[in-house]
PDB file of C-alpha atoms in Angstrom:
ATOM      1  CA  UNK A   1      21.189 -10.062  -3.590  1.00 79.00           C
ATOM      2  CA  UNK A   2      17.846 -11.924  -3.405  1.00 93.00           C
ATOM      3  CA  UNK A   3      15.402 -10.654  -5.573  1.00 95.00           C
ATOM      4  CA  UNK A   4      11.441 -11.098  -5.854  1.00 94.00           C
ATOM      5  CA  UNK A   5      12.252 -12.926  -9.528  1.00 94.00           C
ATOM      6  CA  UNK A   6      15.058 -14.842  -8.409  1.00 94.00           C
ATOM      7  CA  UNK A   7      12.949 -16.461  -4.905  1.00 93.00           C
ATOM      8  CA  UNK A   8       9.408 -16.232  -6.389  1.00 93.00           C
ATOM      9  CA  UNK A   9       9.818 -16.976 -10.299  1.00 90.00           C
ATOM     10  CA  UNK A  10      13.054 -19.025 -10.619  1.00 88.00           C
ATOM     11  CA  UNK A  11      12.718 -21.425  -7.424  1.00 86.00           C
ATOM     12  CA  UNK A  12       8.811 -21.240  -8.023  1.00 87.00           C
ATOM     13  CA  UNK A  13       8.632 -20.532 -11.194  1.00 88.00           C
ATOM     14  CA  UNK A  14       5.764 -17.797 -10.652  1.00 91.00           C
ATOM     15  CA  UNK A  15       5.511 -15.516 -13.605  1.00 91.00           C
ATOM     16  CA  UNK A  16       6.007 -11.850 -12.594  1.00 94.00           C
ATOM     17  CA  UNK A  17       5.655  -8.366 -13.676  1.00 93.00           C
ATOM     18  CA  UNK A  18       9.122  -7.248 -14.257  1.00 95.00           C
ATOM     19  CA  UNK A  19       8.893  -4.296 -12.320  1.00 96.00           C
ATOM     20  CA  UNK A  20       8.096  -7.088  -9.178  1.00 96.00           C
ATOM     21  CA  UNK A  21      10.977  -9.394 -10.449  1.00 96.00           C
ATOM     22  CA  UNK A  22      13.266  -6.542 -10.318  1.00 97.00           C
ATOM     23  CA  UNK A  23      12.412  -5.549  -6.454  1.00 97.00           C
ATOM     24  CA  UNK A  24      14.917  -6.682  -3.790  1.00 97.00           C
ATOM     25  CA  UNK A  25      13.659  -8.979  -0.839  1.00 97.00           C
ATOM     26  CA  UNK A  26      14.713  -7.751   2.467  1.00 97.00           C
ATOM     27  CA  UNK A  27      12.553  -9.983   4.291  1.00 97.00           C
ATOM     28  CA  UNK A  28      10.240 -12.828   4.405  1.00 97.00           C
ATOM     29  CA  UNK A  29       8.389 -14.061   7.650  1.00 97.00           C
ATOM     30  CA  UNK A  30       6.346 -17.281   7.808  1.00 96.00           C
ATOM     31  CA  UNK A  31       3.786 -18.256  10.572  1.00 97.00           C
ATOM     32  CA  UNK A  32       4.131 -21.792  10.329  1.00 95.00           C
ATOM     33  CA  UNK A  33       1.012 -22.786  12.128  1.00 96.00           C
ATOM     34  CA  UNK A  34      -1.757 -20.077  10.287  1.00 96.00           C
ATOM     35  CA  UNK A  35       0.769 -21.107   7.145  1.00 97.00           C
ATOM     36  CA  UNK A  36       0.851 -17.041   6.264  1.00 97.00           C
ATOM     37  CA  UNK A  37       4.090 -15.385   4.698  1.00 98.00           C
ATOM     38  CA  UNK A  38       4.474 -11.559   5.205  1.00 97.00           C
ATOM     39  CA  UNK A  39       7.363 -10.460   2.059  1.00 98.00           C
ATOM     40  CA  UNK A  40       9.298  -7.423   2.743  1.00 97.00           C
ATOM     41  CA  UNK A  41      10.632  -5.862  -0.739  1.00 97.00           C
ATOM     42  CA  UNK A  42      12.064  -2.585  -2.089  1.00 98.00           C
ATOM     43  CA  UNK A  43      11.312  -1.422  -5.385  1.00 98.00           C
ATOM     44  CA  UNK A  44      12.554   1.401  -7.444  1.00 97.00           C
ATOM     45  CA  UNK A  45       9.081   1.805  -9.267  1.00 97.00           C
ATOM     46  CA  UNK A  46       5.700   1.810  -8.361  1.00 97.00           C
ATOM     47  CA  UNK A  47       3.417  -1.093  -8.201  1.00 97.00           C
ATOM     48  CA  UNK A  48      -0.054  -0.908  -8.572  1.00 95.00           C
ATOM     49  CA  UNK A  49      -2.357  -2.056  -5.956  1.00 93.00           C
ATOM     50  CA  UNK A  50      -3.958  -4.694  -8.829  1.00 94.00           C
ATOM     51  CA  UNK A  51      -0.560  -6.027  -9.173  1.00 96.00           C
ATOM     52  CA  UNK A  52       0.728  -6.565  -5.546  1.00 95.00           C
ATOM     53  CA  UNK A  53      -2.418  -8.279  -5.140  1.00 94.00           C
ATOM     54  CA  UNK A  54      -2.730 -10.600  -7.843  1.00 95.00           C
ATOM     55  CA  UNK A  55       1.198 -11.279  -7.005  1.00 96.00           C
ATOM     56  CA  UNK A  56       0.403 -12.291  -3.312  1.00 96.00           C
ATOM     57  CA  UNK A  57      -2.588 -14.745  -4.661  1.00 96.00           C
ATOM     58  CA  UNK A  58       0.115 -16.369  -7.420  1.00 95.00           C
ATOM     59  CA  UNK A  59       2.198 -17.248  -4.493  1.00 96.00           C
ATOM     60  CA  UNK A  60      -0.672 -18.213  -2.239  1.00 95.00           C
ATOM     61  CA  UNK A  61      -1.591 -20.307  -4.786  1.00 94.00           C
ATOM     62  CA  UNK A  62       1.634 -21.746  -5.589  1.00 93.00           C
ATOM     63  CA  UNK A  63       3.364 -25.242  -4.011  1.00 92.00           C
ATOM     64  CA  UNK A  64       3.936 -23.260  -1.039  1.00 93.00           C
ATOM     65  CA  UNK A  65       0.314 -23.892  -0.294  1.00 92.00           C
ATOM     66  CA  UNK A  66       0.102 -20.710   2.310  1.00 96.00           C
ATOM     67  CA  UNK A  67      -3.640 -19.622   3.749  1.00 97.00           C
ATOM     68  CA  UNK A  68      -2.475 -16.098   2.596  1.00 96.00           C
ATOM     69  CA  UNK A  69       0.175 -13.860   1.473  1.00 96.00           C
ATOM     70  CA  UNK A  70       1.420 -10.283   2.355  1.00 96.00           C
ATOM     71  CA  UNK A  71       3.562  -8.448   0.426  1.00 97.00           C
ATOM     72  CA  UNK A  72       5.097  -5.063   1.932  1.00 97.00           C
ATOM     73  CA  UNK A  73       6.306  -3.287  -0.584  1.00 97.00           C
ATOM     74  CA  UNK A  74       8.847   0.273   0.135  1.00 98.00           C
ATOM     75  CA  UNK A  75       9.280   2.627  -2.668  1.00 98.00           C
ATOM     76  CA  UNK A  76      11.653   5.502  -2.597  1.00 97.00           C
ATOM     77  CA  UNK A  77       9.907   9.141  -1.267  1.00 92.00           C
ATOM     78  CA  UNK A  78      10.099  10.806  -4.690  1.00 93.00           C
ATOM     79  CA  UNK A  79       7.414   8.521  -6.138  1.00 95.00           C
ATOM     80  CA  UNK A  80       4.491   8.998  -3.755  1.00 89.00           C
ATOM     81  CA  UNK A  81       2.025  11.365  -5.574  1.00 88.00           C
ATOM     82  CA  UNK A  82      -1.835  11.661  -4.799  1.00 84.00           C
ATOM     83  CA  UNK A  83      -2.824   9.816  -7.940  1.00 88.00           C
ATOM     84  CA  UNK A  84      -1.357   6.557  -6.100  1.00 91.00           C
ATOM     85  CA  UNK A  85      -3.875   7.017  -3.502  1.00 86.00           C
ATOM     86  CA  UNK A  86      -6.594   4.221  -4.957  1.00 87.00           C
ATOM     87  CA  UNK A  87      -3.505   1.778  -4.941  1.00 92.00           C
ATOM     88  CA  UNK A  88      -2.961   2.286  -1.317  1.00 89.00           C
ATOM     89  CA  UNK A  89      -6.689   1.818  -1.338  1.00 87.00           C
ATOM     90  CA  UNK A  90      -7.157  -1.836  -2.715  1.00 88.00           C
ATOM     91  CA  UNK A  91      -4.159  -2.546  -0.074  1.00 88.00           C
ATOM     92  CA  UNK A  92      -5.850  -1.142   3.011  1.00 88.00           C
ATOM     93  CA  UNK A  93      -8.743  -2.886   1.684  1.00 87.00           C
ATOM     94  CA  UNK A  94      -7.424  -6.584   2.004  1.00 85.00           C
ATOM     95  CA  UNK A  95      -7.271  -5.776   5.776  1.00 84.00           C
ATOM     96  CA  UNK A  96     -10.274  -3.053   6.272  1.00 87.00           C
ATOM     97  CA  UNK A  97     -12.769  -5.013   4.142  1.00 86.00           C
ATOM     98  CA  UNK A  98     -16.125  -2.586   5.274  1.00 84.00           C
ATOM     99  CA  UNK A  99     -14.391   0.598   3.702  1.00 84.00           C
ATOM    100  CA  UNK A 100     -14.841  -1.129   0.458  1.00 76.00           C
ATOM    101  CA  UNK A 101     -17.205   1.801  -1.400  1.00 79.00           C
ATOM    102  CA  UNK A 102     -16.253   4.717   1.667  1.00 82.00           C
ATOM    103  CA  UNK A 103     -13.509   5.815  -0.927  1.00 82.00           C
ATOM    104  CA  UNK A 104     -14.605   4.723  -4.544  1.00 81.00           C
ATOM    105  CA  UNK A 105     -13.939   8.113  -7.014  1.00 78.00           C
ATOM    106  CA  UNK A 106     -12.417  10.286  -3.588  1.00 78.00           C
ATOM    107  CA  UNK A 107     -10.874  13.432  -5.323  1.00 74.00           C
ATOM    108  CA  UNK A 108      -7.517  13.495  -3.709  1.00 73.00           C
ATOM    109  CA  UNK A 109      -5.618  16.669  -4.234  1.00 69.00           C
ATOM    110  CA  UNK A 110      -1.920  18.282  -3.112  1.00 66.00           C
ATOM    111  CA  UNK A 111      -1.677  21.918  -1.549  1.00 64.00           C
ATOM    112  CA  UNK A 112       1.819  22.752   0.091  1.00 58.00           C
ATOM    113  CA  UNK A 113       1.976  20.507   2.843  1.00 64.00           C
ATOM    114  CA  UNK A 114      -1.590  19.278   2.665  1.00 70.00           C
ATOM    115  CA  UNK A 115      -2.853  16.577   0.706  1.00 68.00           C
ATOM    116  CA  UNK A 116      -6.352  16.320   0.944  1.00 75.00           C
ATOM    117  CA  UNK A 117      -9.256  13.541   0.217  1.00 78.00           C
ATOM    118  CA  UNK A 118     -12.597  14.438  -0.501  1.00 79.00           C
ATOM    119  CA  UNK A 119     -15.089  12.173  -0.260  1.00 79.00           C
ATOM    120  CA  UNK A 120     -17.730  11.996  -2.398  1.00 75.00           C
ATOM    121  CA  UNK A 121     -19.838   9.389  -0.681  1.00 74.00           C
ATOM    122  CA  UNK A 122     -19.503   9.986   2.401  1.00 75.00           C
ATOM    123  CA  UNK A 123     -18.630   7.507   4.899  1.00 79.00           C
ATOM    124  CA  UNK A 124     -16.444   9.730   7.875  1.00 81.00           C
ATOM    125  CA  UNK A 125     -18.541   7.467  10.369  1.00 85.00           C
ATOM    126  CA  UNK A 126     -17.240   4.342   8.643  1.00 87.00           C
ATOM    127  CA  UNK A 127     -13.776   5.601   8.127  1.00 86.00           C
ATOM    128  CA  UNK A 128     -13.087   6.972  11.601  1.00 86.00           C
ATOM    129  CA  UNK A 129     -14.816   3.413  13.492  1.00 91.00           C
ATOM    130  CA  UNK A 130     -12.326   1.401  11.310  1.00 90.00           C
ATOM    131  CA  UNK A 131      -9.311   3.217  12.212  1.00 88.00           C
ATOM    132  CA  UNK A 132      -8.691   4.233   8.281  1.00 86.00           C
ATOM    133  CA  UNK A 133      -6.709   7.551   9.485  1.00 82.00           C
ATOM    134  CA  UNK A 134      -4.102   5.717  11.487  1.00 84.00           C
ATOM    135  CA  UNK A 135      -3.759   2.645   8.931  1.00 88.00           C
ATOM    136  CA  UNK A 136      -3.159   5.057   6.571  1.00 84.00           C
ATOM    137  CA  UNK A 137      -0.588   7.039   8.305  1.00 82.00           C
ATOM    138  CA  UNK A 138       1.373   3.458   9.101  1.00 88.00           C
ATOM    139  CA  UNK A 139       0.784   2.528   5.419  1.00 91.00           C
ATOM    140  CA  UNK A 140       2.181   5.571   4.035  1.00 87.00           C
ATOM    141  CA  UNK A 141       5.027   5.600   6.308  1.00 89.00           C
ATOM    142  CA  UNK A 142       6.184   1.866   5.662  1.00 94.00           C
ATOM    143  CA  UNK A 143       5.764   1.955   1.994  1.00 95.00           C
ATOM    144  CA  UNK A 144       7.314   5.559   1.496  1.00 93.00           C
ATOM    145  CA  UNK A 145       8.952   6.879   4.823  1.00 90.00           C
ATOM    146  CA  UNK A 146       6.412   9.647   4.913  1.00 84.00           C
ATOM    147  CA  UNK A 147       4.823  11.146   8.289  1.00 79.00           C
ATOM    148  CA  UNK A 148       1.609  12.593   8.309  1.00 74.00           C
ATOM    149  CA  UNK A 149      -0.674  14.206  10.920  1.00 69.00           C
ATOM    150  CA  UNK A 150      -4.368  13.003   9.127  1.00 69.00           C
ATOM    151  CA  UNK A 151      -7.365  14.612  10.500  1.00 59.00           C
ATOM    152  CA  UNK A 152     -10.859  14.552   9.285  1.00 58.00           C
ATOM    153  CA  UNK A 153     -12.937  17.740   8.237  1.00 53.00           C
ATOM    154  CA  UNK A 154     -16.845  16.820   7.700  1.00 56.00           C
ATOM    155  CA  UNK A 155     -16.899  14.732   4.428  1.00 58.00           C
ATOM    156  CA  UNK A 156     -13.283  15.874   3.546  1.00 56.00           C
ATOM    157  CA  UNK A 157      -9.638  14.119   5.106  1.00 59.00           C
ATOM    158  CA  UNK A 158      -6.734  16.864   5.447  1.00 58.00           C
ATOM    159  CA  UNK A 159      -3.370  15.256   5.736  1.00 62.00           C
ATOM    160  CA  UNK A 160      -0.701  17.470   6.610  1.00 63.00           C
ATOM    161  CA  UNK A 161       2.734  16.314   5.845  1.00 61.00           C
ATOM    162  CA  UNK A 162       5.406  16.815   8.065  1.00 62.00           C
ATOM    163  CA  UNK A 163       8.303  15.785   5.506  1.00 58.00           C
ATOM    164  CA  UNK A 164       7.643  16.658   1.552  1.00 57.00           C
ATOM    165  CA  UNK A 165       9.191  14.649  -1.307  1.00 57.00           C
ATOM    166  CA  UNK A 166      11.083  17.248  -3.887  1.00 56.00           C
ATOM    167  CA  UNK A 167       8.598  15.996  -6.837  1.00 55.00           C
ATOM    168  CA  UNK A 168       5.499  17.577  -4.653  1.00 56.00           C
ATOM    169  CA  UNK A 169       6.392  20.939  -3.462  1.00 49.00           C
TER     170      UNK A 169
END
């Protein structure tokens, strides 16, 4: 079993969180020519968004000498929770640079089936241009196996889930 500390801190010798070092690789693409490497790992915690980060510039930086890293992490369903939502943030982010202040201090809050964002400076306009609802949606559903239907209301995103993790009912 390959895993992130075996590939990334032995053969590199990278120095990594342990939580990282414990997470099992089940993937790792490389576009040769744009010299980018996409990771595929499973952990059994949560990262934060700071950490996956600064972990993909470590092994940008590293002898592998790559133009940039992507690391696409799964966690089991129990552990999503609405307090993880700036994490998933910094992540979306790195690819949707303009939403960069759209979602600074959003209350995000669980009711039943809905978990819902409210935005306190504003920026529906920006998010719905950008495509934030369906990135989301993908995000959420790679990382935790979740489905959502997201829809926006004014200043305020409702996300109704179709499948609920025990921890959140």
């Amino acid at each position: 079993m390959n895993t992130f500390g075996k590939i990334f801190g032995e053969e590199l010798n990278i120095q990594l969180n342990k939580d990282i070092a414990e997470g099992i690789i089940n993937g790792i693409s490389l576009n040769k020519e744009a010299r980018i490497m996409t990771i595929n790992a499973s952990f059994n915690n949560l990262i934060s968004g700071k950490e996956l980060l600064y972990t993909e510039e470590k092994i940008r930086k590293s002898s592998l000498a790559l133009s940039n890293v992507y690391i696409k992490p799964k966690f089991p369903q129990e552990l999503f929770n609405p307090s993880y939502f700036q994490d998933i943030v910094l992540q979306v982010k790195k690819h949707i640079p303009s939403i960069n202040g759209t979602l600074k201090d959003a209350d995000v809050k669980v009711y039943g089936n809905n978990l819902t964002i409210h935005l306190k400076n504003g920026g529906k306009a920006i998010l719905d241009e950008k495509g934030f609802d369906n990135y989301l949606y993908n995000l959420i559903k790679e990382q935790f196996g979740l489905e959502f239907t997201i829809r926006y209301e004014k200043n305020i995103i409702t996300i109704y889930q179709l499948t609920m993790p025990y921890g959140l009912r």
